[in-house]
């Protein structure tokens, strides 16, 4: 049961969530997970530099080279199979992958979303835009969610959530940073460790930590 699990991280941008996973691994807090590969959807994703700096294999599958998400998903599935991925983490990965990936890796993929799902989520809610909408609505708390990935955007079973205070003078940027620091960078490695250690049970679309 405690065999090492190959963790493949998908990223599109800065990769601070990837960094949180790397740091957790260095502290021995990723359970039986080991980050074996980082796949980026953009050639200039800084996540690739973070991976290389830490001796982690990198690959790219450039989203804008593809007309259809179906073909992109098939090629991503093939990469994930080649990499013998046991657990897949969307860490700031900005493409919604289709059935080719979601069916093959059912209950093995997690995503971190920068809001308390079901608020400010779904198609079009990504990155800074999520925080702009939260501030527009005037919510007093926001936060982050780690959930299983299904073909429907941000709709899979919720694993962990953490609330973060919204301040009167917040900008999208200050709120984004506080949510990353206080929530995302903590609950993402925790959820990955739980999944790698087979401690998450899914029943009727809900998760239970064993
Ligand atoms: C993070 O806030 C992540 O939650 C969000 O993008 C940012 C990426 O930062 N992801 C989404 O909005 C996905 N719907 P990072 O590249 O520094 O980890």
PDB file of N, CA and C in Angstrom, residues 46-141:
ATOM      1  N   UNK A  46       6.728  29.378 -16.134  1.00  0.00           N
ATOM      2  CA  UNK A  46       7.850  29.406 -15.183  1.00  0.00           C
ATOM      3  C   UNK A  46       7.898  28.112 -14.348  1.00  0.00           C
ATOM      4  N   UNK A  47       6.774  27.406 -14.317  1.00  0.00           N
ATOM      5  CA  UNK A  47       6.732  26.104 -13.630  1.00  0.00           C
ATOM      6  C   UNK A  47       7.825  25.176 -14.168  1.00  0.00           C
ATOM      7  N   UNK A  48       8.142  25.291 -15.457  1.00  0.00           N
ATOM      8  CA  UNK A  48       9.178  24.434 -16.055  1.00  0.00           C
ATOM      9  C   UNK A  48      10.543  24.711 -15.432  1.00  0.00           C
ATOM     10  N   UNK A  49      10.825  25.999 -15.186  1.00  0.00           N
ATOM     11  CA  UNK A  49      12.101  26.368 -14.545  1.00  0.00           C
ATOM     12  C   UNK A  49      12.152  25.818 -13.116  1.00  0.00           C
ATOM     13  N   UNK A  50      11.032  25.955 -12.405  1.00  0.00           N
ATOM     14  CA  UNK A  50      11.006  25.429 -11.026  1.00  0.00           C
ATOM     15  C   UNK A  50      11.287  23.928 -11.022  1.00  0.00           C
ATOM     16  N   UNK A  51      10.688  23.209 -11.983  1.00  0.00           N
ATOM     17  CA  UNK A  51      10.892  21.755 -12.051  1.00  0.00           C
ATOM     18  C   UNK A  51      12.365  21.461 -12.332  1.00  0.00           C
ATOM     19  N   UNK A  52      12.923  22.122 -13.361  1.00  0.00           N
ATOM     20  CA  UNK A  52      14.327  21.854 -13.737  1.00  0.00           C
ATOM     21  C   UNK A  52      15.261  22.151 -12.576  1.00  0.00           C
ATOM     22  N   UNK A  53      15.002  23.273 -11.874  1.00  0.00           N
ATOM     23  CA  UNK A  53      15.843  23.650 -10.730  1.00  0.00           C
ATOM     24  C   UNK A  53      15.848  22.571  -9.650  1.00  0.00           C
ATOM     25  N   UNK A  54      14.797  21.744  -9.664  1.00  0.00           N
ATOM     26  CA  UNK A  54      14.686  20.711  -8.637  1.00  0.00           C
ATOM     27  C   UNK A  54      14.917  19.311  -9.195  1.00  0.00           C
ATOM     28  N   UNK A  55      15.498  19.252 -10.390  1.00  0.00           N
ATOM     29  CA  UNK A  55      15.850  17.957 -10.976  1.00  0.00           C
ATOM     30  C   UNK A  55      14.651  17.119 -11.385  1.00  0.00           C
ATOM     31  N   UNK A  56      13.528  17.772 -11.670  1.00  0.00           N
ATOM     32  CA  UNK A  56      12.321  17.022 -12.061  1.00  0.00           C
ATOM     33  C   UNK A  56      12.187  17.068 -13.581  1.00  0.00           C
ATOM     34  N   UNK A  57      11.860  15.926 -14.164  1.00  0.00           N
ATOM     35  CA  UNK A  57      11.684  15.830 -15.627  1.00  0.00           C
ATOM     36  C   UNK A  57      10.583  16.782 -16.093  1.00  0.00           C
ATOM     37  N   UNK A  58      10.794  17.422 -17.238  1.00  0.00           N
ATOM     38  CA  UNK A  58       9.752  18.304 -17.782  1.00  0.00           C
ATOM     39  C   UNK A  58       9.369  17.868 -19.194  1.00  0.00           C
ATOM     40  N   UNK A  59       8.106  18.119 -19.503  1.00  0.00           N
ATOM     41  CA  UNK A  59       7.613  17.923 -20.871  1.00  0.00           C
ATOM     42  C   UNK A  59       6.674  19.083 -21.178  1.00  0.00           C
ATOM     43  N   UNK A  60       6.479  19.359 -22.460  1.00  0.00           N
ATOM     44  CA  UNK A  60       5.490  20.378 -22.816  1.00  0.00           C
ATOM     45  C   UNK A  60       4.502  19.774 -23.812  1.00  0.00           C
ATOM     46  N   UNK A  61       3.272  20.185 -23.688  1.00  0.00           N
ATOM     47  CA  UNK A  61       2.244  19.856 -24.680  1.00  0.00           C
ATOM     48  C   UNK A  61       1.487  21.177 -24.871  1.00  0.00           C
ATOM     49  N   UNK A  62       1.842  21.861 -25.943  1.00  0.00           N
ATOM     50  CA  UNK A  62       1.431  23.254 -26.095  1.00  0.00           C
ATOM     51  C   UNK A  62      -0.029  23.329 -26.556  1.00  0.00           C
ATOM     52  N   UNK A  63      -0.858  23.940 -25.734  1.00  0.00           N
ATOM     53  CA  UNK A  63      -2.293  23.958 -26.020  1.00  0.00           C
ATOM     54  C   UNK A  63      -2.617  24.692 -27.315  1.00  0.00           C
ATOM     55  N   UNK A  64      -1.865  25.771 -27.586  1.00  0.00           N
ATOM     56  CA  UNK A  64      -2.239  26.558 -28.765  1.00  0.00           C
ATOM     57  C   UNK A  64      -1.818  25.889 -30.085  1.00  0.00           C
ATOM     58  N   UNK A  65      -1.092  24.794 -29.988  1.00  0.00           N
ATOM     59  CA  UNK A  65      -0.772  24.024 -31.198  1.00  0.00           C
ATOM     60  C   UNK A  65      -1.947  23.153 -31.649  1.00  0.00           C
ATOM     61  N   UNK A  66      -2.993  23.104 -30.835  1.00  0.00           N
ATOM     62  CA  UNK A  66      -4.116  22.199 -31.124  1.00  0.00           C
ATOM     63  C   UNK A  66      -5.392  22.984 -31.411  1.00  0.00           C
ATOM     64  N   UNK A  67      -6.130  22.525 -32.418  1.00  0.00           N
ATOM     65  CA  UNK A  67      -7.437  23.138 -32.692  1.00  0.00           C
ATOM     66  C   UNK A  67      -8.493  22.581 -31.749  1.00  0.00           C
ATOM     67  N   UNK A  68      -8.363  21.301 -31.417  1.00  0.00           N
ATOM     68  CA  UNK A  68      -9.446  20.689 -30.629  1.00  0.00           C
ATOM     69  C   UNK A  68      -8.935  20.202 -29.283  1.00  0.00           C
ATOM     70  N   UNK A  69      -9.797  20.354 -28.278  1.00  0.00           N
ATOM     71  CA  UNK A  69      -9.435  19.896 -26.934  1.00  0.00           C
ATOM     72  C   UNK A  69      -9.431  18.373 -26.891  1.00  0.00           C
ATOM     73  N   UNK A  70     -10.194  17.742 -27.786  1.00  0.00           N
ATOM     74  CA  UNK A  70     -10.247  16.270 -27.816  1.00  0.00           C
ATOM     75  C   UNK A  70      -8.872  15.697 -28.192  1.00  0.00           C
ATOM     76  N   UNK A  71      -8.288  16.245 -29.256  1.00  0.00           N
ATOM     77  CA  UNK A  71      -6.975  15.737 -29.702  1.00  0.00           C
ATOM     78  C   UNK A  71      -5.904  16.059 -28.642  1.00  0.00           C
ATOM     79  N   UNK A  72      -6.015  17.267 -28.079  1.00  0.00           N
ATOM     80  CA  UNK A  72      -5.065  17.654 -27.018  1.00  0.00           C
ATOM     81  C   UNK A  72      -5.169  16.660 -25.853  1.00  0.00           C
ATOM     82  N   UNK A  73      -6.404  16.302 -25.497  1.00  0.00           N
ATOM     83  CA  UNK A  73      -6.623  15.389 -24.372  1.00  0.00           C
ATOM     84  C   UNK A  73      -6.070  14.001 -24.684  1.00  0.00           C
ATOM     85  N   UNK A  74      -6.222  13.553 -25.918  1.00  0.00           N
ATOM     86  CA  UNK A  74      -5.693  12.230 -26.290  1.00  0.00           C
ATOM     87  C   UNK A  74      -4.169  12.212 -26.174  1.00  0.00           C
ATOM     88  N   UNK A  75      -3.537  13.285 -26.656  1.00  0.00           N
ATOM     89  CA  UNK A  75      -2.070  13.329 -26.567  1.00  0.00           C
ATOM     90  C   UNK A  75      -1.604  13.460 -25.115  1.00  0.00           C
ATOM     91  N   UNK A  76      -2.384  14.202 -24.315  1.00  0.00           N
ATOM     92  CA  UNK A  76      -2.041  14.308 -22.889  1.00  0.00           C
ATOM     93  C   UNK A  76      -2.195  12.946 -22.204  1.00  0.00           C
ATOM     94  N   UNK A  77      -3.266  12.228 -22.545  1.00  0.00           N
ATOM     95  CA  UNK A  77      -3.444  10.876 -21.972  1.00  0.00           C
ATOM     96  C   UNK A  77      -2.227  10.006 -22.295  1.00  0.00           C
ATOM     97  N   UNK A  78      -1.750  10.079 -23.540  1.00  0.00           N
ATOM     98  CA  UNK A  78      -0.616   9.250 -23.927  1.00  0.00           C
ATOM     99  C   UNK A  78       0.642   9.614 -23.131  1.00  0.00           C
ATOM    100  N   UNK A  79       0.850  10.914 -22.924  1.00  0.00           N
ATOM    101  CA  UNK A  79       1.999  11.352 -22.112  1.00  0.00           C
ATOM    102  C   UNK A  79       1.870  10.812 -20.682  1.00  0.00           C
ATOM    103  N   UNK A  80       0.674  10.927 -20.131  1.00  0.00           N
ATOM    104  CA  UNK A  80       0.474  10.498 -18.737  1.00  0.00           C
ATOM    105  C   UNK A  80       0.666   8.982 -18.597  1.00  0.00           C
ATOM    106  N   UNK A  81       0.261   8.239 -19.637  1.00  0.00           N
ATOM    107  CA  UNK A  81       0.477   6.779 -19.618  1.00  0.00           C
ATOM    108  C   UNK A  81       1.966   6.476 -19.742  1.00  0.00           C
ATOM    109  N   UNK A  82       2.647   7.194 -20.649  1.00  0.00           N
ATOM    110  CA  UNK A  82       4.100   7.002 -20.812  1.00  0.00           C
ATOM    111  C   UNK A  82       4.838   7.280 -19.505  1.00  0.00           C
ATOM    112  N   UNK A  83       4.370   8.297 -18.798  1.00  0.00           N
ATOM    113  CA  UNK A  83       5.034   8.683 -17.543  1.00  0.00           C
ATOM    114  C   UNK A  83       4.609   7.812 -16.366  1.00  0.00           C
ATOM    115  N   UNK A  84       3.725   6.840 -16.645  1.00  0.00           N
ATOM    116  CA  UNK A  84       3.219   5.932 -15.591  1.00  0.00           C
ATOM    117  C   UNK A  84       2.680   6.719 -14.387  1.00  0.00           C
ATOM    118  N   UNK A  85       1.851   7.708 -14.721  1.00  0.00           N
ATOM    119  CA  UNK A  85       1.299   8.572 -13.668  1.00  0.00           C
ATOM    120  C   UNK A  85       0.319   7.794 -12.797  1.00  0.00           C
ATOM    121  N   UNK A  86       0.520   7.867 -11.487  1.00  0.00           N
ATOM    122  CA  UNK A  86      -0.450   7.292 -10.547  1.00  0.00           C
ATOM    123  C   UNK A  86      -1.412   8.366 -10.070  1.00  0.00           C
ATOM    124  N   UNK A  87      -0.874   9.555  -9.884  1.00  0.00           N
ATOM    125  CA  UNK A  87      -1.665  10.696  -9.396  1.00  0.00           C
ATOM    126  C   UNK A  87      -1.306  11.895 -10.266  1.00  0.00           C
ATOM    127  N   UNK A  88      -2.332  12.644 -10.674  1.00  0.00           N
ATOM    128  CA  UNK A  88      -2.105  13.799 -11.554  1.00  0.00           C
ATOM    129  C   UNK A  88      -2.643  15.035 -10.846  1.00  0.00           C
ATOM    130  N   UNK A  89      -1.838  16.083 -10.835  1.00  0.00           N
ATOM    131  CA  UNK A  89      -2.230  17.307 -10.135  1.00  0.00           C
ATOM    132  C   UNK A  89      -2.311  18.457 -11.119  1.00  0.00           C
ATOM    133  N   UNK A  90      -3.468  19.096 -11.196  1.00  0.00           N
ATOM    134  CA  UNK A  90      -3.601  20.321 -11.971  1.00  0.00           C
ATOM    135  C   UNK A  90      -3.196  21.454 -11.034  1.00  0.00           C
ATOM    136  N   UNK A  91      -2.042  22.035 -11.279  1.00  0.00           N
ATOM    137  CA  UNK A  91      -1.532  23.092 -10.402  1.00  0.00           C
ATOM    138  C   UNK A  91      -1.451  24.381 -11.226  1.00  0.00           C
ATOM    139  N   UNK A  92      -2.573  25.108 -11.278  1.00  0.00           N
ATOM    140  CA  UNK A  92      -2.607  26.272 -12.154  1.00  0.00           C
ATOM    141  C   UNK A  92      -2.601  25.838 -13.611  1.00  0.00           C
ATOM    142  N   UNK A  93      -3.292  24.737 -13.898  1.00  0.00           N
ATOM    143  CA  UNK A  93      -3.373  24.225 -15.271  1.00  0.00           C
ATOM    144  C   UNK A  93      -4.676  24.734 -15.871  1.00  0.00           C
ATOM    145  N   UNK A  94      -4.568  25.477 -16.973  1.00  0.00           N
ATOM    146  CA  UNK A  94      -5.703  26.268 -17.430  1.00  0.00           C
ATOM    147  C   UNK A  94      -6.493  25.639 -18.581  1.00  0.00           C
ATOM    148  N   UNK A  95      -6.327  24.341 -18.804  1.00  0.00           N
ATOM    149  CA  UNK A  95      -7.111  23.684 -19.857  1.00  0.00           C
ATOM    150  C   UNK A  95      -8.032  22.647 -19.231  1.00  0.00           C
ATOM    151  N   UNK A  96      -9.265  22.620 -19.677  1.00  0.00           N
ATOM    152  CA  UNK A  96     -10.201  21.594 -19.204  1.00  0.00           C
ATOM    153  C   UNK A  96     -10.027  20.397 -20.140  1.00  0.00           C
ATOM    154  N   UNK A  97      -9.483  19.301 -19.609  1.00  0.00           N
ATOM    155  CA  UNK A  97      -9.219  18.138 -20.462  1.00  0.00           C
ATOM    156  C   UNK A  97     -10.479  17.290 -20.610  1.00  0.00           C
ATOM    157  N   UNK A  98     -10.586  16.628 -21.753  1.00  0.00           N
ATOM    158  CA  UNK A  98     -11.808  15.870 -22.062  1.00  0.00           C
ATOM    159  C   UNK A  98     -11.770  14.431 -21.572  1.00  0.00           C
ATOM    160  N   UNK A  99     -12.733  13.653 -22.099  1.00  0.00           N
ATOM    161  CA  UNK A  99     -12.958  12.284 -21.625  1.00  0.00           C
ATOM    162  C   UNK A  99     -11.729  11.379 -21.747  1.00  0.00           C
ATOM    163  N   UNK A 100     -10.909  11.582 -22.791  1.00  0.00           N
ATOM    164  CA  UNK A 100      -9.746  10.699 -22.988  1.00  0.00           C
ATOM    165  C   UNK A 100      -8.923  10.626 -21.702  1.00  0.00           C
ATOM    166  N   UNK A 101      -8.727  11.781 -21.055  1.00  0.00           N
ATOM    167  CA  UNK A 101      -7.951  11.816 -19.814  1.00  0.00           C
ATOM    168  C   UNK A 101      -8.841  11.480 -18.615  1.00  0.00           C
ATOM    169  N   UNK A 102     -10.009  12.088 -18.577  1.00  0.00           N
ATOM    170  CA  UNK A 102     -10.871  11.938 -17.386  1.00  0.00           C
ATOM    171  C   UNK A 102     -11.310  10.488 -17.175  1.00  0.00           C
ATOM    172  N   UNK A 103     -11.557   9.744 -18.265  1.00  0.00           N
ATOM    173  CA  UNK A 103     -11.965   8.343 -18.119  1.00  0.00           C
ATOM    174  C   UNK A 103     -10.781   7.470 -17.719  1.00  0.00           C
ATOM    175  N   UNK A 104      -9.628   7.713 -18.353  1.00  0.00           N
ATOM    176  CA  UNK A 104      -8.451   6.873 -18.095  1.00  0.00           C
ATOM    177  C   UNK A 104      -7.930   7.061 -16.662  1.00  0.00           C
ATOM    178  N   UNK A 105      -8.031   8.292 -16.158  1.00  0.00           N
ATOM    179  CA  UNK A 105      -7.452   8.583 -14.835  1.00  0.00           C
ATOM    180  C   UNK A 105      -8.529   9.005 -13.823  1.00  0.00           C
ATOM    181  N   UNK A 106      -9.675   8.351 -13.927  1.00  0.00           N
ATOM    182  CA  UNK A 106     -10.794   8.663 -13.023  1.00  0.00           C
ATOM    183  C   UNK A 106     -10.348   8.481 -11.554  1.00  0.00           C
ATOM    184  N   UNK A 107     -10.687   9.445 -10.734  1.00  0.00           N
ATOM    185  CA  UNK A 107     -10.388   9.433  -9.297  1.00  0.00           C
ATOM    186  C   UNK A 107      -8.882   9.481  -8.994  1.00  0.00           C
ATOM    187  N   UNK A 108      -8.105   9.886 -10.004  1.00  0.00           N
ATOM    188  CA  UNK A 108      -6.647   9.968  -9.781  1.00  0.00           C
ATOM    189  C   UNK A 108      -6.148  11.380 -10.039  1.00  0.00           C
ATOM    190  N   UNK A 109      -7.061  12.294 -10.416  1.00  0.00           N
ATOM    191  CA  UNK A 109      -6.632  13.655 -10.763  1.00  0.00           C
ATOM    192  C   UNK A 109      -7.277  14.658  -9.812  1.00  0.00           C
ATOM    193  N   UNK A 110      -6.450  15.596  -9.329  1.00  0.00           N
ATOM    194  CA  UNK A 110      -6.989  16.653  -8.468  1.00  0.00           C
ATOM    195  C   UNK A 110      -6.618  18.015  -9.039  1.00  0.00           C
ATOM    196  N   UNK A 111      -7.464  18.986  -8.722  1.00  0.00           N
ATOM    197  CA  UNK A 111      -7.255  20.362  -9.174  1.00  0.00           C
ATOM    198  C   UNK A 111      -7.349  21.285  -7.967  1.00  0.00           C
ATOM    199  N   UNK A 112      -6.555  22.355  -7.977  1.00  0.00           N
ATOM    200  CA  UNK A 112      -6.737  23.389  -6.955  1.00  0.00           C
ATOM    201  C   UNK A 112      -7.432  24.571  -7.618  1.00  0.00           C
ATOM    202  N   UNK A 113      -8.518  25.022  -6.968  1.00  0.00           N
ATOM    203  CA  UNK A 113      -9.291  26.150  -7.494  1.00  0.00           C
ATOM    204  C   UNK A 113      -9.258  27.276  -6.456  1.00  0.00           C
ATOM    205  N   UNK A 114      -9.045  28.528  -6.901  1.00  0.00           N
ATOM    206  CA  UNK A 114      -8.858  29.613  -5.931  1.00  0.00           C
ATOM    207  C   UNK A 114     -10.151  30.268  -5.452  1.00  0.00           C
ATOM    208  N   UNK A 115     -11.111  29.462  -5.047  1.00  0.00           N
ATOM    209  CA  UNK A 115     -12.352  29.970  -4.435  1.00  0.00           C
ATOM    210  C   UNK A 115     -13.008  28.799  -3.706  1.00  0.00           C
ATOM    211  N   UNK A 116     -14.048  29.125  -2.925  1.00  0.00           N
ATOM    212  CA  UNK A 116     -14.763  28.075  -2.205  1.00  0.00           C
ATOM    213  C   UNK A 116     -15.869  27.552  -3.117  1.00  0.00           C
ATOM    214  N   UNK A 117     -15.606  26.458  -3.811  1.00  0.00           N
ATOM    215  CA  UNK A 117     -16.599  25.858  -4.714  1.00  0.00           C
ATOM    216  C   UNK A 117     -17.832  25.500  -3.885  1.00  0.00           C
ATOM    217  N   UNK A 118     -19.075  25.789  -4.286  1.00  0.00           N
ATOM    218  CA  UNK A 118     -19.477  26.116  -5.651  1.00  0.00           C
ATOM    219  C   UNK A 118     -19.522  27.606  -5.982  1.00  0.00           C
ATOM    220  N   UNK A 119     -18.870  28.471  -5.207  1.00  0.00           N
ATOM    221  CA  UNK A 119     -18.816  29.888  -5.589  1.00  0.00           C
ATOM    222  C   UNK A 119     -17.698  30.122  -6.609  1.00  0.00           C
ATOM    223  N   UNK A 120     -17.932  31.046  -7.492  1.00  0.00           N
ATOM    224  CA  UNK A 120     -16.893  31.541  -8.416  1.00  0.00           C
ATOM    225  C   UNK A 120     -16.107  30.414  -9.081  1.00  0.00           C
ATOM    226  N   UNK A 121     -16.828  29.487  -9.687  1.00  0.00           N
ATOM    227  CA  UNK A 121     -16.156  28.375 -10.355  1.00  0.00           C
ATOM    228  C   UNK A 121     -16.857  28.048 -11.663  1.00  0.00           C
ATOM    229  N   UNK A 122     -16.305  27.124 -12.394  1.00  0.00           N
ATOM    230  CA  UNK A 122     -16.863  26.730 -13.694  1.00  0.00           C
ATOM    231  C   UNK A 122     -16.130  27.423 -14.815  1.00  0.00           C
ATOM    232  N   UNK A 123     -16.656  27.230 -16.015  1.00  0.00           N
ATOM    233  CA  UNK A 123     -15.979  27.735 -17.206  1.00  0.00           C
ATOM    234  C   UNK A 123     -15.785  29.255 -17.108  1.00  0.00           C
ATOM    235  N   UNK A 124     -14.610  29.745 -17.437  1.00  0.00           N
ATOM    236  CA  UNK A 124     -14.355  31.185 -17.421  1.00  0.00           C
ATOM    237  C   UNK A 124     -13.826  31.687 -16.086  1.00  0.00           C
ATOM    238  N   UNK A 125     -13.951  30.892 -15.024  1.00  0.00           N
ATOM    239  CA  UNK A 125     -13.433  31.306 -13.714  1.00  0.00           C
ATOM    240  C   UNK A 125     -12.052  30.692 -13.507  1.00  0.00           C
ATOM    241  N   UNK A 126     -11.033  31.460 -13.790  1.00  0.00           N
ATOM    242  CA  UNK A 126      -9.668  30.969 -13.580  1.00  0.00           C
ATOM    243  C   UNK A 126      -8.763  32.152 -13.253  1.00  0.00           C
ATOM    244  N   UNK A 127      -7.693  31.841 -12.529  1.00  0.00           N
ATOM    245  CA  UNK A 127      -6.683  32.852 -12.218  1.00  0.00           C
ATOM    246  C   UNK A 127      -7.269  34.081 -11.533  1.00  0.00           C
ATOM    247  N   UNK A 128      -6.748  35.237 -11.917  1.00  0.00           N
ATOM    248  CA  UNK A 128      -7.112  36.506 -11.286  1.00  0.00           C
ATOM    249  C   UNK A 128      -8.601  36.835 -11.437  1.00  0.00           C
ATOM    250  N   UNK A 129      -9.190  36.349 -12.511  1.00  0.00           N
ATOM    251  CA  UNK A 129     -10.598  36.622 -12.793  1.00  0.00           C
ATOM    252  C   UNK A 129     -11.516  36.155 -11.653  1.00  0.00           C
ATOM    253  N   UNK A 130     -11.144  35.039 -11.026  1.00  0.00           N
ATOM    254  CA  UNK A 130     -11.933  34.505  -9.900  1.00  0.00           C
ATOM    255  C   UNK A 130     -11.990  35.552  -8.781  1.00  0.00           C
ATOM    256  N   UNK A 131     -10.853  36.167  -8.508  1.00  0.00           N
ATOM    257  CA  UNK A 131     -10.767  37.124  -7.403  1.00  0.00           C
ATOM    258  C   UNK A 131     -11.458  38.447  -7.765  1.00  0.00           C
ATOM    259  N   UNK A 132     -11.388  38.824  -9.024  1.00  0.00           N
ATOM    260  CA  UNK A 132     -12.109  40.025  -9.476  1.00  0.00           C
ATOM    261  C   UNK A 132     -13.604  39.844  -9.220  1.00  0.00           C
ATOM    262  N   UNK A 133     -14.126  38.674  -9.539  1.00  0.00           N
ATOM    263  CA  UNK A 133     -15.561  38.409  -9.360  1.00  0.00           C
ATOM    264  C   UNK A 133     -15.930  38.357  -7.876  1.00  0.00           C
ATOM    265  N   UNK A 134     -15.066  37.759  -7.069  1.00  0.00           N
ATOM    266  CA  UNK A 134     -15.335  37.688  -5.621  1.00  0.00           C
ATOM    267  C   UNK A 134     -15.400  39.096  -5.030  1.00  0.00           C
ATOM    268  N   UNK A 135     -14.479  39.978  -5.455  1.00  0.00           N
ATOM    269  CA  UNK A 135     -14.469  41.355  -4.938  1.00  0.00           C
ATOM    270  C   UNK A 135     -15.684  42.132  -5.450  1.00  0.00           C
ATOM    271  N   UNK A 136     -16.060  41.891  -6.698  1.00  0.00           N
ATOM    272  CA  UNK A 136     -17.230  42.557  -7.276  1.00  0.00           C
ATOM    273  C   UNK A 136     -18.490  42.215  -6.474  1.00  0.00           C
ATOM    274  N   UNK A 137     -18.574  40.951  -6.050  1.00  0.00           N
ATOM    275  CA  UNK A 137     -19.750  40.494  -5.290  1.00  0.00           C
ATOM    276  C   UNK A 137     -19.708  40.983  -3.853  1.00  0.00           C
ATOM    277  N   UNK A 138     -18.521  41.304  -3.356  1.00  0.00           N
ATOM    278  CA  UNK A 138     -18.411  41.782  -1.975  1.00  0.00           C
ATOM    279  C   UNK A 138     -18.439  40.681  -0.937  1.00  0.00           C
ATOM    280  N   UNK A 139     -17.984  39.482  -1.301  1.00  0.00           N
ATOM    281  CA  UNK A 139     -17.957  38.404  -0.299  1.00  0.00           C
ATOM    282  C   UNK A 139     -16.969  38.761   0.815  1.00  0.00           C
ATOM    283  N   UNK A 140     -17.262  38.283   2.016  1.00  0.00           N
ATOM    284  CA  UNK A 140     -16.403  38.579   3.174  1.00  0.00           C
ATOM    285  C   UNK A 140     -15.362  37.487   3.398  1.00  0.00           C
ATOM    286  N   UNK A 141     -15.658  36.303   2.901  1.00  0.00           N
ATOM    287  CA  UNK A 141     -14.645  35.232   2.891  1.00  0.00           C
ATOM    288  C   UNK A 141     -14.590  34.617   1.504  1.00  0.00           C
TER     289      UNK A 141
END
